Amino acid sequence: MHALETVDVDFRYPNGAHALQGVNIKIRTSSKIAILGPNGAGKSTLLYLFNATLRPTSGTVRLNGAPMKYDSSSLRSIRQKVGVVFQNPDEQLFAPTVKQDVSFGPLNLRLSVEEVEKRVSESLDLVGMSGFENLPPHNLSTGEKKKVAIAGVLAMEPEIMVFDEPLSGLDPKGQADLTELLDQLNADGKTIIVTTHRMDFAAEWADEIWILKNGKVTKKGVPNEIFSDMSLIHGANLQVPMPIQTHNELYLRGFCNKQVPLSVLELVESVIEYSGENDYTGHYALAKEDFAPLDDCFIGFENGVLVASRDDFKNCFARCRCTGQVHKGKEIPIDLSDVPEGKVWIVRTPGAADGGAEMMPATVVRGLIDSRKPNRIGAMGTVAKSIVKNTGLNYDFGSEVVNSAVSASRRGLSTMIFATGKMADLAAKRIAYLNQRMGEEISFQMVDGEL
Amino acid sequence: MQFLEQFTLTNKLNGVSGKLKTLFAVLTLLVCSFSTAYIVPLLVFCIMFAVTVVVAGIPLRFYAKLVLAPAGFGLVTFVLMMFFFGKEPFFSVHAGNLTLTATKDGFDMALISVGRMLGSVSCLLFLALTTPMADIFALLKKLKLPDVFIDLSMLIYRYIFIMVQEALRMEYAQKMRLGYSDVKGSFRALSLLAGNLFVRSWDNADKMLTAMNSRGYEGIIHVLEDDSPIPRMHLLGLAGFELVLVSLNLILPR
Ligand SMILES: Nc1ncnc2c1ncn2[C@@H]1O[C@H](COP(=O)(O)OP(=O)(O)OP(=O)(O)O)[C@@H](O)[C@H]1O
Ligand SMILES: [Mg+2]
């Protein structure tokens, strides 16, 4: 089933600019799509067609298989189904206060005031803008405006969500949070379409990438297909993401296998696999205590020096086994080949729809943590994050959670991931996918939150 | 750039119903401008000053700056009216061989006019400094003013800031590239800025409409309004206050 489809779509602006020329795009329902292309390629124009903000000069746009009509009742239902977040938030925010602006869309859907109130506070919470309700938009920073603009469309709960450069203007944490939000929305079955100039994001996040140039589609494909085509990438003013660039260099010099990595994690795996896992000679850490053979050593940097400690500590990033007797202040050899991989537990927590963080008391969370004793804690989704916070603990991974957990597991550290509802399935799927891509078998276990 | 508006979200009267504040300001303004006894407007000024500066905690310096301009204007008006209106001689001022005679009825008229002016200004300042626009719009809606009127005011309100910010950005961009370094250059830069501001505003308006359409706009702006009613006791208090002002007018000599 295709959520959106354009058939031979042409679009000319009134001044004659031929922004789209015979564009044929098919977007599968519930997929994550990135549209890439140089400035002026026609990306924004294309997005405007998706919710009938613009009407093609010729050709048709199909929504769920049916050609779009442009009379007022059809427009209504189209805009209910397809939400667009514009590139520039100043274009979108018009109301005197943040709350009023976010309420505009849902009220136009003629929902009850209680429902609107609920959606407004939920969507502001999702983008991390709770507490800003009564501020006027001009008192916000650019990134904050952007988040409010996103909330304004979230609150309409459309089945297809279109974002024009959602990451631009957000700080790194904001970008990570938004990426997670996009995954969360997708896990709820929504189709997500974004345009972006952030290649690393596109490579890691998208199911499928479409490349647009001079108003035409020049290529579509899955990320590693797209990013292994150098001439295409450079021809479209794009850039190869850093892990792939590094991979190319290493590959040409004979240091890794040839599978294109989509993230830093995959790149590292590729190198390790190629170089053979046992070659760790010459790596040492400074022993902070006396070690006996087979003791666990937790290894990490402290003031720029690699140290080994018998207990887990904050900056520790790996665990290995001590091979012999080592005294405090001496060097301890690091060998990750002999460490059992850390387990990953995925705890399914209630979601906002099931009653939120109150449904999972701190004692239950404590119980889970104390019985499994994970080295690290991850949290996916706002509710899961507050569930962890409610216990007085802090999560170590709040963004890129699955990648971080898998990576930690490869370094001997176990992780317990708290994930809201469908995000838990998403996490499991992602681990399975990474296992398959990297040829690994990281064991993970779903734990029911109600335990 | 400082806007009067900045205090509306941080002043100490923030918890009080915006509708009540608006009613208080507007009713007092009306009573003040129709007052016949000069004491009443001056009383209004004192009360409004106290409420704004002491109760709401607006900085005195800031308030003084705002009052100074109309007060200066009032002083000039006062002098002119006293000397050039009315017939009944009051007192005379001799300056060289020039004699100016103030009149009694001119003096009375000046007192009441300037008093009303200052009283009204203080009412408006109270409103502008303590009440967020959103609350004022909510009241207008409650009073069943036409939607077009309210929607338009809402958009204008948002637009003022977009335009000011745009203008400031452009001015800054020009200054960075030495746009205002001499007189001729200043004129050129200013004309460019003004022309551009118009074009950009037009363009922005167009884009904003597009964005509103895409969120289902169909001609009427629906947004959540603060729907909390004004507490009955507060309303009664307000009515009592206005009644006292009105009756003062009736009792006191003109
Ligand atoms: N309102 C407009 N009127 C006339 N021409 C326009 C308008 N908007 C865009 N264009 C033209 O249409 C073409 C496509 O523009 P579009 O905004 O879709 O590009 P884009 O791919 O989103 O670029 P960017 O990455 O810079 O956001 C450009 O050549 C642009 O000059
Ligand atoms: Mg664009």
XYZ file of C-alpha atoms and ligand atoms in Angstrom:
737
model
C 0.000 0.000 0.000
C 1.262 3.451 -0.835
C 0.514 6.317 1.481
C 1.524 8.901 -1.071
C 2.270 8.686 -4.737
C 2.965 11.324 -7.360
C 2.323 10.541 -10.996
C 4.129 12.661 -13.614
C 3.838 15.703 -11.394
C 4.891 19.042 -12.815
C 4.887 22.257 -10.862
C 5.558 25.786 -12.037
C 5.551 28.810 -9.742
C 3.622 31.830 -11.035
C 6.908 33.538 -11.924
C 7.743 30.653 -14.248
C 10.205 28.734 -12.060
C 9.798 25.108 -13.112
C 10.279 23.591 -9.675
C 9.119 20.022 -10.369
C 9.409 18.273 -13.700
C 7.727 14.919 -14.129
C 8.218 13.620 -10.616
C 7.167 10.040 -9.873
C 7.472 9.069 -6.259
C 5.929 6.238 -4.298
C 5.948 6.219 -0.537
C 5.000 3.044 1.297
C 2.657 3.307 4.245
C 4.432 3.334 7.631
C 7.873 3.833 6.128
C 10.562 6.362 6.994
C 11.523 8.371 3.954
C 14.271 10.933 3.508
C 14.277 13.249 0.524
C 17.713 14.641 -0.292
C 18.916 17.081 -2.868
C 20.769 20.369 -3.428
C 19.300 23.779 -2.545
C 16.576 24.681 -4.976
C 16.041 21.076 -6.037
C 12.322 21.323 -5.368
C 12.142 19.426 -2.072
C 10.013 21.957 -0.231
C 7.796 22.363 -3.262
C 7.233 18.623 -3.355
C 6.258 18.568 0.304
C 3.705 21.318 -0.267
C 2.049 19.067 -2.834
C 1.730 16.285 -0.276
C -0.994 18.013 1.687
C -2.464 19.970 -1.181
C -1.000 23.268 -0.040
C 0.087 23.573 -3.652
C -1.676 21.994 -6.569
C 0.390 20.375 -9.338
C 0.408 22.223 -12.649
C -0.041 18.836 -14.259
C -0.011 15.248 -13.059
C -1.695 13.773 -10.007
C -0.894 13.215 -6.374
C -2.444 10.124 -4.836
C -3.204 9.781 -1.176
C -3.752 6.192 -0.016
C -4.327 5.269 -3.638
C -6.974 7.878 -4.434
C -6.172 10.928 -6.571
C -6.308 14.145 -4.530
C -9.221 16.464 -5.120
C -9.028 20.122 -4.301
C -12.547 21.098 -3.220
C -12.882 22.338 0.336
C -14.214 19.144 1.910
C -11.486 17.033 0.262
C -8.864 19.556 1.389
C -10.122 19.147 4.918
C -9.719 15.412 4.930
C -6.338 15.590 3.179
C -5.014 17.982 5.798
C -6.350 15.799 8.535
C -4.343 12.897 7.139
C -1.163 14.675 6.056
C 0.550 17.143 8.379
C 3.387 19.337 7.149
C 5.924 21.097 9.359
C 7.391 23.971 7.397
C 11.046 24.788 7.024
C 10.796 28.193 8.670
C 8.835 28.208 11.943
C 8.131 31.949 11.676
C 5.878 31.168 8.752
C 3.885 28.743 10.803
C 3.419 30.393 14.189
C 0.818 33.112 14.231
C -1.118 32.974 17.489
C -0.426 35.157 20.546
C 0.735 32.263 22.708
C 2.420 28.900 22.213
C -0.560 27.008 23.573
C -3.000 28.825 21.343
C -0.859 28.172 18.311
C -0.675 24.459 18.990
C -4.427 24.342 19.590
C -5.166 25.868 16.189
C -4.871 22.674 14.115
C -6.850 20.337 16.402
C -9.601 22.933 16.845
C -9.882 23.137 13.075
C -10.536 19.396 13.188
C -13.543 20.317 15.354
C -12.417 18.246 18.317
C -13.808 18.877 21.769
C -12.028 21.377 23.966
C -10.998 18.674 26.475
C -9.484 16.585 23.697
C -7.670 19.628 22.323
C -6.321 20.536 25.763
C -5.053 16.987 26.131
C -3.401 16.912 22.725
C -1.802 20.309 23.209
C -0.148 19.337 26.467
C 0.868 15.936 25.115
C 2.476 17.286 21.986
C 4.251 20.087 23.819
C 5.547 17.428 26.175
C 6.730 15.248 23.292
C 8.837 18.042 21.831
C 10.091 19.072 25.260
C 8.328 22.436 25.337
C 6.059 21.978 28.368
C 6.163 25.064 30.513
C 6.290 27.440 27.553
C 2.484 27.435 27.066
C 1.788 31.070 27.773
C 4.783 32.646 26.077
C 4.295 34.559 22.857
C 6.215 33.027 19.905
C 8.476 36.048 19.490
C 9.936 35.405 22.940
C 11.290 32.027 21.801
C 14.602 31.103 20.210
C 14.669 29.721 16.694
C 15.038 26.135 17.852
C 12.227 26.547 20.372
C 9.968 27.977 17.683
C 10.803 24.988 15.553
C 9.747 22.614 18.320
C 6.481 24.484 18.811
C 5.828 24.330 15.066
C 6.351 20.571 15.233
C 3.999 20.297 18.204
C 1.383 22.230 16.233
C 1.309 19.488 13.634
C 1.735 16.584 16.104
C -1.402 17.741 17.884
C -3.431 17.066 14.733
C -2.289 13.430 14.871
C -2.088 12.959 11.113
C -1.302 9.507 9.741
C 1.365 10.910 7.441
C 3.804 13.450 8.815
C 6.003 15.556 6.601
C 8.931 17.554 7.988
C 10.881 20.090 5.975
C 14.386 20.090 7.435
C 13.318 19.242 10.970
C 16.855 19.090 12.365
C 18.097 22.455 11.182
C 18.412 24.924 14.013
C 18.143 22.356 16.797
C 20.975 21.735 19.219
C 22.557 18.244 19.223
C 20.346 17.014 22.045
C 17.311 18.487 20.335
C 18.302 16.660 17.158
C 18.727 13.357 18.984
C 15.404 13.815 20.769
C 13.637 14.637 17.545
C 15.147 11.612 15.812
C 13.792 9.491 18.605
C 10.405 11.172 18.340
C 10.312 10.436 14.619
C 11.038 6.776 15.359
C 8.375 6.753 18.019
C 5.793 8.189 15.627
C 6.826 5.665 13.025
C 6.495 2.851 15.548
C 2.892 3.970 16.007
C 2.388 3.237 12.324
C 2.726 6.741 10.933
C 4.431 7.389 7.632
C 7.251 9.885 8.140
C 8.770 11.946 5.356
C 11.630 14.351 5.956
C 13.876 16.474 3.823
C 17.314 17.020 5.229
C 20.840 18.090 4.471
C 22.171 15.902 7.288
C 23.620 12.874 5.537
C 24.544 10.873 8.635
C 20.981 11.218 9.880
C 19.535 10.136 6.527
C 21.859 7.134 6.337
C 21.034 5.867 9.769
C 17.392 6.775 10.047
C 15.729 6.324 6.682
C 14.191 3.153 5.268
C 14.367 4.624 1.823
C 15.984 7.681 0.282
C 14.850 9.667 -2.726
C 17.224 12.070 -4.410
C 15.851 15.106 -6.144
C 17.820 17.395 -8.422
C 16.645 20.213 -10.677
C 13.066 19.189 -10.096
C 13.578 15.568 -11.109
C 14.061 12.330 -9.198
C 17.545 11.087 -9.943
C 17.605 8.025 -7.713
C 15.839 6.129 -4.997
C 17.032 3.284 -2.838
C 17.947 2.025 0.608
C 20.663 4.054 2.334
C 23.666 1.822 1.674
C 22.748 1.585 -1.994
C 22.474 5.357 -2.282
C 25.628 6.118 -0.371
C 27.812 3.671 -2.241
C 27.165 5.572 -5.465
C 29.800 8.291 -5.206
C 29.177 9.984 -8.517
C 25.484 10.252 -7.747
C 26.177 11.687 -4.314
C 28.585 14.341 -5.505
C 26.433 15.118 -8.515
C 23.600 16.025 -6.156
C 25.758 18.342 -3.982
C 25.529 15.764 -1.230
C 28.173 14.298 0.945
C 28.956 10.802 2.080
C 28.325 10.365 5.833
C 31.410 10.255 8.018
C 31.295 6.504 8.850
C 31.089 5.668 5.158
C 33.907 8.070 4.287
C 36.079 6.520 6.960
C 35.073 3.083 5.782
C 36.098 3.884 2.217
C 39.507 5.046 3.323
C 40.045 2.012 5.544
C 38.734 -0.369 2.924
C 41.031 0.953 0.221
C 43.973 0.472 2.583
C 42.867 -3.039 3.457
C 41.648 -2.558 7.019
C 38.015 -3.633 6.885
C 35.507 -5.670 4.946
C 33.497 -4.133 2.181
C 29.985 -3.914 3.590
C 28.983 -0.236 3.704
C 28.398 0.813 7.351
C 25.515 3.150 8.125
C 26.696 4.120 11.576
C 29.871 4.390 13.606
C 28.914 1.148 15.328
C 28.755 -0.774 12.076
C 32.035 0.726 10.948
C 33.809 -0.421 14.093
C 32.357 -3.917 13.753
C 33.528 -4.059 10.202
C 37.080 -3.210 11.230
C 37.114 -5.627 14.161
C 35.765 -8.479 12.132
C 38.338 -7.961 9.450
C 41.332 -7.595 11.664
C 40.518 -10.678 13.716
C 39.246 -10.306 17.236
C 42.268 -11.606 19.083
C 44.868 -9.080 18.204
C 44.841 -6.903 21.269
C 48.522 -6.960 22.101
C 49.991 -3.768 23.344
C 46.871 -2.289 24.980
C 47.168 -1.474 28.634
C 45.283 0.342 31.327
C 46.584 1.609 34.640
C 45.399 -0.570 37.514
C 43.695 1.501 40.205
C 43.553 -1.433 42.629
C 45.134 -4.831 43.080
C 43.735 -7.420 40.674
C 43.615 -11.199 40.957
C 43.323 -13.508 37.922
C 39.829 -13.579 36.362
C 38.759 -10.415 38.182
C 36.496 -8.113 36.214
C 38.298 -4.959 35.126
C 36.229 -1.966 34.195
C 38.134 0.241 31.822
C 37.718 3.875 30.987
C 39.439 7.225 30.786
C 40.154 9.287 33.856
C 41.837 12.643 33.269
C 43.041 11.425 29.903
C 44.582 8.215 31.239
C 43.132 4.787 30.579
C 42.500 3.178 33.959
C 41.167 -0.157 35.160
C 38.984 -0.440 38.214
C 37.338 -3.396 39.917
C 33.981 -1.628 40.068
C 31.940 -0.034 37.361
C 32.356 3.735 37.176
C 30.795 6.574 35.269
C 33.235 6.976 32.408
C 33.872 3.262 32.091
C 33.278 2.065 28.564
C 34.439 -1.545 28.599
C 34.770 -4.598 30.782
C 37.400 -7.309 30.425
C 39.007 -10.066 32.531
C 42.288 -9.776 34.283
C 44.631 -12.574 33.195
C 47.078 -12.587 36.036
C 48.045 -10.949 39.302
C 48.397 -7.174 38.815
C 49.235 -4.709 41.534
C 47.860 -1.252 41.976
C 49.662 1.293 39.783
C 50.896 -1.338 37.322
C 49.677 -1.855 33.781
C 46.936 -4.315 33.089
C 46.536 -5.795 29.605
C 43.207 -5.160 27.864
C 41.684 -8.076 26.001
C 38.063 -7.752 24.999
C 38.069 -11.044 23.066
C 37.572 -13.148 26.160
C 34.682 -11.215 27.725
C 31.167 -12.564 27.469
C 29.020 -10.057 25.623
C 26.864 -7.920 27.877
C 23.212 -8.794 27.907
C 20.534 -6.415 26.740
C 17.183 -6.371 28.510
C 14.298 -4.489 27.002
C 11.666 -3.539 29.539
C 8.326 -2.659 28.038
C 6.854 0.223 30.032
C 3.335 1.599 29.822
C 2.913 4.419 27.308
C 1.151 7.756 27.602
C -2.064 6.116 26.381
C -1.955 3.507 29.154
C -1.800 6.094 31.875
C 1.813 7.273 31.701
C 4.632 7.061 34.192
C 2.365 6.590 37.240
C 1.429 3.116 36.017
C 4.907 1.792 36.734
C 5.934 2.501 40.325
C 9.542 3.158 41.245
C 9.667 -0.014 43.362
C 8.997 -2.191 40.319
C 11.715 -0.426 38.345
C 14.121 -0.735 41.263
C 13.267 -4.423 41.523
C 14.040 -5.017 37.866
C 17.321 -3.175 38.091
C 18.415 -4.788 41.346
C 17.629 -8.317 40.145
C 19.374 -8.015 36.759
C 22.145 -5.565 37.751
C 22.685 -3.963 34.352
C 25.832 -1.879 33.901
C 23.960 0.761 31.949
C 20.395 2.020 31.742
C 18.775 3.308 28.590
C 15.407 5.008 28.135
C 13.409 5.453 24.955
C 10.377 7.696 24.854
C 9.275 10.435 27.216
C 7.248 8.210 29.504
C 10.057 5.672 29.868
C 12.433 8.517 30.661
C 10.261 9.810 33.459
C 9.747 6.278 34.761
C 13.497 5.893 35.159
C 13.856 9.381 36.635
C 11.115 8.638 39.185
C 13.332 6.032 40.804
C 15.942 8.676 41.464
C 18.323 7.023 39.025
C 19.595 8.582 35.859
C 19.675 6.865 32.487
C 23.020 6.594 30.716
C 21.609 6.405 27.199
C 18.822 8.830 26.330
C 19.400 9.008 22.606
C 20.716 6.496 20.069
C 19.771 4.063 22.778
C 19.850 0.800 20.827
C 23.136 1.570 19.098
C 24.678 2.498 22.414
C 23.381 -0.669 24.074
C 24.631 -2.929 21.306
C 27.960 -1.197 21.322
C 28.204 -1.503 25.112
C 27.329 -5.169 24.852
C 30.226 -5.705 22.472
C 32.459 -4.189 25.111
C 31.194 -6.475 27.817
C 28.699 -4.130 29.474
C 25.056 -5.058 29.942
C 22.220 -2.613 29.402
C 18.630 -2.462 30.515
C 16.526 -0.461 28.079
C 13.237 0.958 29.275
C 11.043 1.574 26.265
C 7.511 2.802 25.946
C 4.963 0.450 24.363
C 5.743 0.017 20.705
C 9.199 1.505 21.123
C 10.117 -1.745 22.896
C 9.246 -3.793 19.811
C 11.089 -1.249 17.748
C 14.192 -1.664 19.920
C 13.986 -5.466 19.649
C 13.618 -5.219 15.900
C 16.554 -2.893 15.676
C 18.814 -5.196 17.685
C 17.792 -8.121 15.501
C 18.553 -6.010 12.455
C 21.952 -4.948 13.756
C 22.737 -8.561 14.664
C 21.942 -9.581 11.158
C 23.896 -6.748 9.549
C 26.945 -7.289 11.698
C 26.697 -11.067 11.754
C 26.579 -11.025 15.551
C 24.385 -12.675 18.106
C 23.807 -10.191 20.849
C 21.334 -11.767 23.201
C 18.475 -9.620 24.260
C 15.455 -10.379 26.300
C 12.078 -8.707 26.520
C 11.040 -8.131 30.116
C 7.486 -7.257 30.926
C 7.196 -4.031 32.865
C 4.323 -5.339 34.962
C 6.626 -7.922 36.532
C 14.737 46.193 21.783
C 12.412 46.640 24.738
C 8.722 46.103 24.359
C 6.167 47.189 26.934
C 4.867 43.704 26.558
C 7.797 42.041 28.251
C 6.367 42.749 31.697
C 2.977 41.207 31.051
C 4.289 37.707 31.669
C 6.494 38.451 34.651
C 4.657 41.029 36.767
C 3.233 40.220 40.173
C -0.375 40.519 38.977
C 0.183 37.623 36.607
C -2.095 35.332 38.580
C -5.067 37.695 38.418
C -7.609 37.019 35.683
C -6.624 38.871 32.527
C -10.243 39.641 31.796
C -10.642 41.308 35.169
C -7.565 43.459 34.577
C -8.819 44.461 31.159
C -12.260 45.352 32.513
C -10.699 47.286 35.380
C -8.538 49.310 33.001
C -11.208 49.964 30.399
C -14.037 50.868 32.804
C -11.784 53.139 34.832
C -10.604 54.721 31.604
C -14.187 55.444 30.624
C -15.139 56.865 34.002
C -11.967 58.924 33.998
C -12.501 60.459 30.595
C -16.058 61.460 31.401
C -15.215 62.845 34.816
C -16.334 66.365 35.559
C -14.539 66.826 38.882
C -10.794 67.219 38.438
C -10.072 65.279 41.623
C -11.328 62.031 40.103
C -8.827 61.732 37.209
C -5.985 62.635 39.540
C -7.224 60.029 41.981
C -7.367 57.508 39.126
C -3.810 58.366 38.203
C -2.617 57.803 41.762
C -4.461 54.516 42.090
C -3.276 53.201 38.740
C 0.256 54.280 39.498
C 0.149 52.488 42.825
C -1.330 49.333 41.352
C 1.128 49.227 38.463
C 4.312 50.132 40.280
C 3.719 48.975 43.847
C 1.378 46.019 43.448
C 2.426 44.672 40.035
C 6.065 45.575 40.619
C 6.837 47.355 37.361
C 10.179 49.182 37.852
C 9.612 52.815 38.761
C 12.244 54.131 36.342
C 10.675 52.296 33.453
C 7.239 53.590 34.379
C 8.515 57.143 34.831
C 10.046 57.121 31.360
C 6.741 56.088 29.885
C 4.770 58.743 31.781
C 7.251 61.526 31.139
C 6.356 62.097 27.487
C 2.603 62.531 27.986
C 3.266 64.520 31.177
C 5.470 66.989 29.285
C 2.848 67.289 26.643
C 0.260 67.842 29.390
C 2.296 70.635 30.938
C 2.477 72.533 27.647
C -1.234 72.059 27.123
C -1.889 73.226 30.658
C 0.007 76.489 30.208
C -1.531 77.212 26.825
C -5.063 76.581 28.041
C -4.612 78.645 31.177
C -3.395 81.702 29.262
C -5.261 81.556 25.990
C -8.671 80.113 26.810
C -11.474 81.619 28.880
C -12.391 85.134 29.876
C -12.452 85.585 33.658
C -9.056 87.067 34.739
C -7.199 85.032 37.349
C -3.618 86.365 37.635
C -1.079 88.022 35.393
C 2.541 87.406 34.555
C 4.797 90.292 33.510
C 7.771 89.543 31.318
C 9.456 92.745 30.195
C 6.827 94.811 28.426
C 4.731 91.685 27.788
C 1.819 90.869 30.065
C 0.141 87.469 30.029
C -3.106 87.049 31.863
C -4.257 83.663 33.033
C -7.982 83.081 33.233
C -9.952 81.309 35.959
C -12.130 79.297 33.608
C -9.080 78.523 31.431
C -7.313 77.199 34.513
C -10.247 74.974 35.421
C -10.496 73.644 31.910
C -6.750 72.947 31.796
C -6.913 71.140 35.113
C -9.703 68.819 34.053
C -8.341 68.150 30.541
C -4.806 67.402 31.616
C -6.115 65.425 34.563
C -8.263 63.268 32.307
C -5.372 62.780 29.945
C -2.990 61.626 32.676
C -5.629 59.429 34.279
C -6.370 57.759 30.956
C -2.695 57.272 30.184
C -2.232 55.561 33.529
C -5.159 53.217 32.769
C -3.683 52.271 29.406
C -0.230 51.798 30.889
C -1.684 49.503 33.511
C -3.301 47.455 30.775
C -0.245 47.413 28.543
C 2.171 46.532 31.322
C 0.239 43.886 33.211
C -2.084 42.135 30.787
C -0.928 39.716 28.056
C -2.536 40.325 24.676
C -3.928 36.809 24.657
C -6.114 37.691 27.657
C -7.374 40.818 25.971
C -8.313 38.829 22.891
C -10.112 36.328 25.099
C -12.184 39.134 26.607
C -12.987 40.574 23.187
C -14.175 37.164 22.122
C -16.294 36.857 25.254
C -17.832 40.236 24.490
C -18.889 38.766 21.140
C -16.967 41.207 18.985
C -16.941 40.154 15.319
C -14.507 37.318 14.541
C -12.964 39.256 11.694
C -12.026 42.033 14.053
C -10.429 39.703 16.592
C -8.657 37.529 14.021
C -7.270 40.607 12.372
C -6.002 42.040 15.666
C -4.405 38.717 16.504
C -2.543 38.554 13.215
C -1.535 42.197 13.434
C -0.213 41.609 16.923
C 1.948 38.676 15.791
C 2.954 40.593 12.712
C 4.226 43.625 14.548
C 6.894 41.458 16.082
C 7.787 39.651 12.899
C 8.185 43.011 11.164
C 10.143 44.629 13.950
C 12.431 41.650 14.179
C 12.845 41.589 10.432
C 13.592 45.316 10.368
C 16.102 44.976 13.197
C 17.784 42.075 11.447
C 18.061 44.024 8.240
C 19.294 47.131 10.013
C 21.892 45.078 11.799
C 22.971 43.452 8.543
C 23.311 46.867 6.964
C 25.247 48.303 9.888
C 27.643 45.395 9.849
C 28.494 46.323 6.317
C 28.794 50.028 7.209
C 25.393 50.944 5.805
C 24.865 54.050 7.932
C 28.355 55.526 7.889
C 27.419 58.872 6.268
C 24.293 60.865 5.504
C 23.951 59.806 1.910
C 24.594 56.191 2.782
C 22.063 56.373 5.593
C 19.332 57.541 3.256
C 20.151 54.819 0.776
C 20.239 52.110 3.449
C 17.020 53.321 5.026
C 15.146 53.412 1.736
C 16.366 49.930 0.902
C 15.273 48.736 4.326
C 11.807 50.239 4.072
C 11.217 48.934 0.563
C 12.487 45.520 1.424
C 10.488 45.366 4.616
C 7.331 45.889 2.641
C 8.157 43.177 0.125
C 9.209 40.757 2.815
C 6.128 41.383 4.914
C 3.987 40.724 1.901
C 5.843 37.523 1.210
C 5.690 36.454 4.863
C 1.970 37.069 4.990
C 1.539 34.877 1.963
C 3.589 32.106 3.478
C 1.811 32.335 6.798
C -1.522 31.932 5.085
C -0.164 28.877 3.274
C 0.968 27.406 6.568
C -2.381 28.152 8.197
C -4.210 26.548 5.304
C -2.151 23.452 5.714
C -3.371 23.170 9.293
C -6.980 23.337 8.196
C -7.703 27.099 8.327
C -11.107 27.831 6.832
C -11.585 31.511 7.418
C -12.015 31.654 11.191
C -9.151 31.330 13.626
C -9.929 28.842 16.364
C -7.530 28.790 19.263
C -7.952 27.722 22.873
C -8.979 30.659 25.006
C -8.538 30.913 28.715
C -12.103 30.214 29.747
C -11.866 30.685 33.484
C -14.634 32.969 34.723
C -13.850 36.107 36.707
C -14.519 35.386 40.412
C -17.825 36.970 41.424
C -16.299 38.764 44.407
C -13.757 40.429 42.159
C -16.485 41.581 39.794
C -18.478 43.023 42.682
C -15.390 44.777 43.980
C -14.728 46.250 40.561
C -18.325 47.478 40.250
C -18.103 49.053 43.699
C -14.864 50.817 42.825
C -16.260 52.298 39.622
C -19.447 53.369 41.432
C -17.405 55.237 44.016
C -15.552 57.068 41.240
C -18.801 57.982 39.486
C -20.463 59.206 42.670
C -17.398 61.251 43.585
C -18.013 63.050 40.319
C -21.566 63.812 41.337
C -20.726 64.968 44.859
C -17.598 67.015 44.247
C -17.797 70.571 42.876
C -17.135 70.953 39.155
N 7.431 31.113 -3.866
C 8.203 30.879 -4.949
N 8.033 31.579 -6.083
C 8.805 31.325 -7.167
N 9.750 30.404 -7.255
C 9.982 29.656 -6.155
C 9.221 29.848 -4.947
N 9.649 28.976 -4.048
C 10.638 28.272 -4.632
N 10.844 28.665 -5.900
C 11.811 28.089 -6.859
O 11.514 26.716 -7.032
C 12.682 25.929 -6.997
C 12.570 24.856 -5.919
O 12.502 25.462 -4.655
P 12.339 24.657 -3.305
O 12.058 25.644 -2.229
O 11.352 23.578 -3.507
O 13.806 24.044 -3.121
P 14.383 23.115 -1.951
O 14.791 21.851 -2.580
O 13.423 23.050 -0.836
O 15.681 23.892 -1.506
P 16.352 24.097 -0.041
O 17.225 22.922 0.198
O 17.164 25.319 -0.218
O 15.258 24.266 0.949
C 13.848 26.870 -6.781
O 14.482 27.060 -8.019
C 13.221 28.154 -6.303
O 13.910 29.252 -6.832
Mg 13.399 23.750 1.138
